[in-house]
PDB file of C-alpha atoms in Angstrom:
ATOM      1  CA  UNK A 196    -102.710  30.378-104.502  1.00  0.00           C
ATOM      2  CA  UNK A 197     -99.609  28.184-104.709  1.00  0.00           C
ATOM      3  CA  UNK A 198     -96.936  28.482-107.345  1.00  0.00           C
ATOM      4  CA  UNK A 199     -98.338  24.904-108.894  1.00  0.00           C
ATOM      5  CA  UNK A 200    -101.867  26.545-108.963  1.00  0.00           C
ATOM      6  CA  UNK A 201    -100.573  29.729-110.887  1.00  0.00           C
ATOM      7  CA  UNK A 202     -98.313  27.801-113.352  1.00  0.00           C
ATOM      8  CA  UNK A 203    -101.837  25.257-114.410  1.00  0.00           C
ATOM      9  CA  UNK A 204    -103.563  28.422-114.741  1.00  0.00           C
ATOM     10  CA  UNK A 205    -100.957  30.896-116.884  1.00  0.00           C
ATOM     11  CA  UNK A 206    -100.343  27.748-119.505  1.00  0.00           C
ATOM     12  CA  UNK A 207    -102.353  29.189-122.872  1.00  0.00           C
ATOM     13  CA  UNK A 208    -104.779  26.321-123.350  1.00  0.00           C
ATOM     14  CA  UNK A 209    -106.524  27.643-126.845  1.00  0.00           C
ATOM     15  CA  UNK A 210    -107.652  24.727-127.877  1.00  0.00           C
ATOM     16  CA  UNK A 211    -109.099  23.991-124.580  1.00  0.00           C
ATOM     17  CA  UNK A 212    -107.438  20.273-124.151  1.00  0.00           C
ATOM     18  CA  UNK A 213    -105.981  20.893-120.466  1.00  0.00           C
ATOM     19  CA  UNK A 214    -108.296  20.066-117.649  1.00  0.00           C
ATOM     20  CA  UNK A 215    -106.824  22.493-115.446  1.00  0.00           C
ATOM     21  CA  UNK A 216    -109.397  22.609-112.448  1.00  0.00           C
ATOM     22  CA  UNK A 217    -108.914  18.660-112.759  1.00  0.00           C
ATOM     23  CA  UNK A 218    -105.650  18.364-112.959  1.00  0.00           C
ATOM     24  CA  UNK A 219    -105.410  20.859-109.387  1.00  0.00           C
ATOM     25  CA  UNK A 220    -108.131  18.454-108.111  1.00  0.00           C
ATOM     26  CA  UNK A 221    -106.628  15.353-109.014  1.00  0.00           C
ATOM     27  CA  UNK A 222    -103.276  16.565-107.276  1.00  0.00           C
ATOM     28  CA  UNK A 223    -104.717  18.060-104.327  1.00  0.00           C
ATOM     29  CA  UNK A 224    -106.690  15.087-103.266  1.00  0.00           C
ATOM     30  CA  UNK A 225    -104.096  13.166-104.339  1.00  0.00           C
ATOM     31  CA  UNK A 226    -101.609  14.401-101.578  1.00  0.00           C
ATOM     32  CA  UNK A 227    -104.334  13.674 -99.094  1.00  0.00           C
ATOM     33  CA  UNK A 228    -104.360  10.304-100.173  1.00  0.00           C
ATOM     34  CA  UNK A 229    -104.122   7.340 -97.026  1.00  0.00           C
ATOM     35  CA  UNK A 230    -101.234   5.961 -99.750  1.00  0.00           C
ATOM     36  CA  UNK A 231     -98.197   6.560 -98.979  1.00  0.00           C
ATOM     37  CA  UNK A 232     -97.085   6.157-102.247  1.00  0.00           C
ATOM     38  CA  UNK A 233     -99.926   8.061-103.924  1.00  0.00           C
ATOM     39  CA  UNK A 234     -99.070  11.084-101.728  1.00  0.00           C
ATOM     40  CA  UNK A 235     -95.363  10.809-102.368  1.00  0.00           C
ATOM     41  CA  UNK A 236     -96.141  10.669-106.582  1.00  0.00           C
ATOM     42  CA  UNK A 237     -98.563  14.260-106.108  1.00  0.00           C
ATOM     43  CA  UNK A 238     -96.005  15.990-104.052  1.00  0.00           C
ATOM     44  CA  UNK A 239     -93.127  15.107-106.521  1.00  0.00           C
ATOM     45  CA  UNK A 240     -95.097  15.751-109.122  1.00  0.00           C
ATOM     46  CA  UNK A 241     -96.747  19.770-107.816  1.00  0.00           C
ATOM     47  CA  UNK A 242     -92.245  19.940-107.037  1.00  0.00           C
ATOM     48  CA  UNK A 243     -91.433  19.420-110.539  1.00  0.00           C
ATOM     49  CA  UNK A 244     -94.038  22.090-112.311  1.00  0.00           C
ATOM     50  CA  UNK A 245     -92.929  24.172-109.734  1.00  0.00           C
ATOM     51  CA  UNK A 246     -88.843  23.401-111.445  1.00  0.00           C
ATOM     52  CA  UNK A 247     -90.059  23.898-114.522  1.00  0.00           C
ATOM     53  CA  UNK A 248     -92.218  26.706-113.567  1.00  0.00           C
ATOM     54  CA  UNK A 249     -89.422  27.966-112.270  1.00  0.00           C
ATOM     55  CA  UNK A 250     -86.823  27.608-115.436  1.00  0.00           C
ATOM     56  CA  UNK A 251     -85.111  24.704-113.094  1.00  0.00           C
ATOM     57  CA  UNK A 252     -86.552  22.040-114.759  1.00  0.00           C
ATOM     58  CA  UNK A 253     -86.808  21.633-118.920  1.00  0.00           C
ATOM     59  CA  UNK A 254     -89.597  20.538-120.774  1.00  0.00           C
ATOM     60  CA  UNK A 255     -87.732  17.955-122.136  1.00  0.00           C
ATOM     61  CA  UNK A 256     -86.891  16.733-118.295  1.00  0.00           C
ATOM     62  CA  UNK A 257     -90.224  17.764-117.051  1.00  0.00           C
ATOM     63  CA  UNK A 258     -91.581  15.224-119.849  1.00  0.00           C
ATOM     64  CA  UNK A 259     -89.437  12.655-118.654  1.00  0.00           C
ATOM     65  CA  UNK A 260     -90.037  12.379-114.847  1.00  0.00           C
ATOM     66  CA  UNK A 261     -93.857  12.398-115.377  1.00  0.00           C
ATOM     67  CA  UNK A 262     -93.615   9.379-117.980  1.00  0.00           C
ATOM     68  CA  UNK A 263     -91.299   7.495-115.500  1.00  0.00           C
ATOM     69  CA  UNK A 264     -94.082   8.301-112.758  1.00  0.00           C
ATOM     70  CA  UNK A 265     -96.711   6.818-115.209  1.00  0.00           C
ATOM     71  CA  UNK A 266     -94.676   3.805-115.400  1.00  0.00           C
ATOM     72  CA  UNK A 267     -93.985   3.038-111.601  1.00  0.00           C
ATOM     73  CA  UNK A 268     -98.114   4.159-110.428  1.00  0.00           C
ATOM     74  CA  UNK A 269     -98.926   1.714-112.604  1.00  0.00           C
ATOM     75  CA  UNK A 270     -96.344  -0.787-111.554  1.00  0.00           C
ATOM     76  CA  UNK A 271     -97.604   0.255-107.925  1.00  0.00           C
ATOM     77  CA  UNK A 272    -101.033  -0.430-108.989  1.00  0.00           C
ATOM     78  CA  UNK A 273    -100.474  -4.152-109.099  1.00  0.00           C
ATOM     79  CA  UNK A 274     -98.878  -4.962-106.076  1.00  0.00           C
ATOM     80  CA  UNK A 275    -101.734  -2.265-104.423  1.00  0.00           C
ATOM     81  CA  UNK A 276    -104.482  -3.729-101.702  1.00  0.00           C
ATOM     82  CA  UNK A 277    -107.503  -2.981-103.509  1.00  0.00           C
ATOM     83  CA  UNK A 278    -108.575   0.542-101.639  1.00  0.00           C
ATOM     84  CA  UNK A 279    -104.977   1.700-102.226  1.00  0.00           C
ATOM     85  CA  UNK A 280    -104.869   0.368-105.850  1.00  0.00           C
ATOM     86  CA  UNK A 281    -108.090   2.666-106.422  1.00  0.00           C
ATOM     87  CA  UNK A 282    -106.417   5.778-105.493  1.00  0.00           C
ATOM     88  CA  UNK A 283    -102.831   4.768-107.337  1.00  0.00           C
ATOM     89  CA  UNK A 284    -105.010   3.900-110.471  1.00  0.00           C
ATOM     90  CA  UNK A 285    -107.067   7.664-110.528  1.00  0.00           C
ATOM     91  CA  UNK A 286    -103.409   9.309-110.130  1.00  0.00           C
ATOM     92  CA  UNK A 287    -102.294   6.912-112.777  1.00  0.00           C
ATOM     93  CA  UNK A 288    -105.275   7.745-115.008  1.00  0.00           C
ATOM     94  CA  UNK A 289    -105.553  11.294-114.422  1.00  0.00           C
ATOM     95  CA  UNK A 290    -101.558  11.879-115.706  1.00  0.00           C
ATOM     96  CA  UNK A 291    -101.904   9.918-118.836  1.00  0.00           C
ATOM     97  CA  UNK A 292    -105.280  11.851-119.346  1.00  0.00           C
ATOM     98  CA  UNK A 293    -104.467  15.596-117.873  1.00  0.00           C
ATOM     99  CA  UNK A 294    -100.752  15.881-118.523  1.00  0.00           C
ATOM    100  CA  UNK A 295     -99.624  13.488-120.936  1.00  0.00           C
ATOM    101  CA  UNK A 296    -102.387  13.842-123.415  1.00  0.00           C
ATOM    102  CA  UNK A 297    -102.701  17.753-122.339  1.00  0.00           C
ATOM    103  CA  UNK A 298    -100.023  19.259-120.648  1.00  0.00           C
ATOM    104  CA  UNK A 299     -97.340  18.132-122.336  1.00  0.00           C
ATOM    105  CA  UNK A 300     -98.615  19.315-126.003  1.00  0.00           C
ATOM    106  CA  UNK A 301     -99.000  22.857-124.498  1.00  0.00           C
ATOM    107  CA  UNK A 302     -95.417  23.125-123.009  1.00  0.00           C
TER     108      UNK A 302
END
């Protein structure tokens, strides 16, 4: 398993909110994406739970990249050719859902 994978799974999810099989599925396909820019946003953001896995990265930080990622996939998402736009809109959808809504309450 990858460092990424093992962070997801070690956060304590109690109340159950964290789709953590999702969120690893949404990244993973995500960096097999034919978008360039889609691939780019997963790897940068598996690098960054890996800093803050790591102690290398705060929360506070952490917090802050993946809102300004929100911001430019969906900025991305309107310039997109529509079978590009797809993929940058699931990525898009899947952080506001997974780790916005989620993650971020739990760290």
């Amino acid at each position: 398993m990858s460092k990424f994978t093992d962070f997801i799974d070690g956060i304590a999810d109690a109340s159950g909110k964290l789709a953590k099989d999702e969120l690893k599925t949404l990244i993973a396909t995500a960096k097999k994406d034919k978008s360039d820019f889609v691939r780019l946003q997963a790897e940068n953001f598996e690098r960054w739970t890996n800093m803050l896995a790591d102690g290398d990265l705060t929360p506070k930080g952490y917090k802050l990249l993946v809102r300004k990622m929100e911001v430019l996939t969906q900025l991305e998402v309107i310039k997109l050719k529509v079978e590009a736009k797809a993929s940058a809109q699931r990525l898009a959808t899947g952080l506001q859902d997974i780790v916005i809504s989620a993650l971020f309450a739990l760290i």
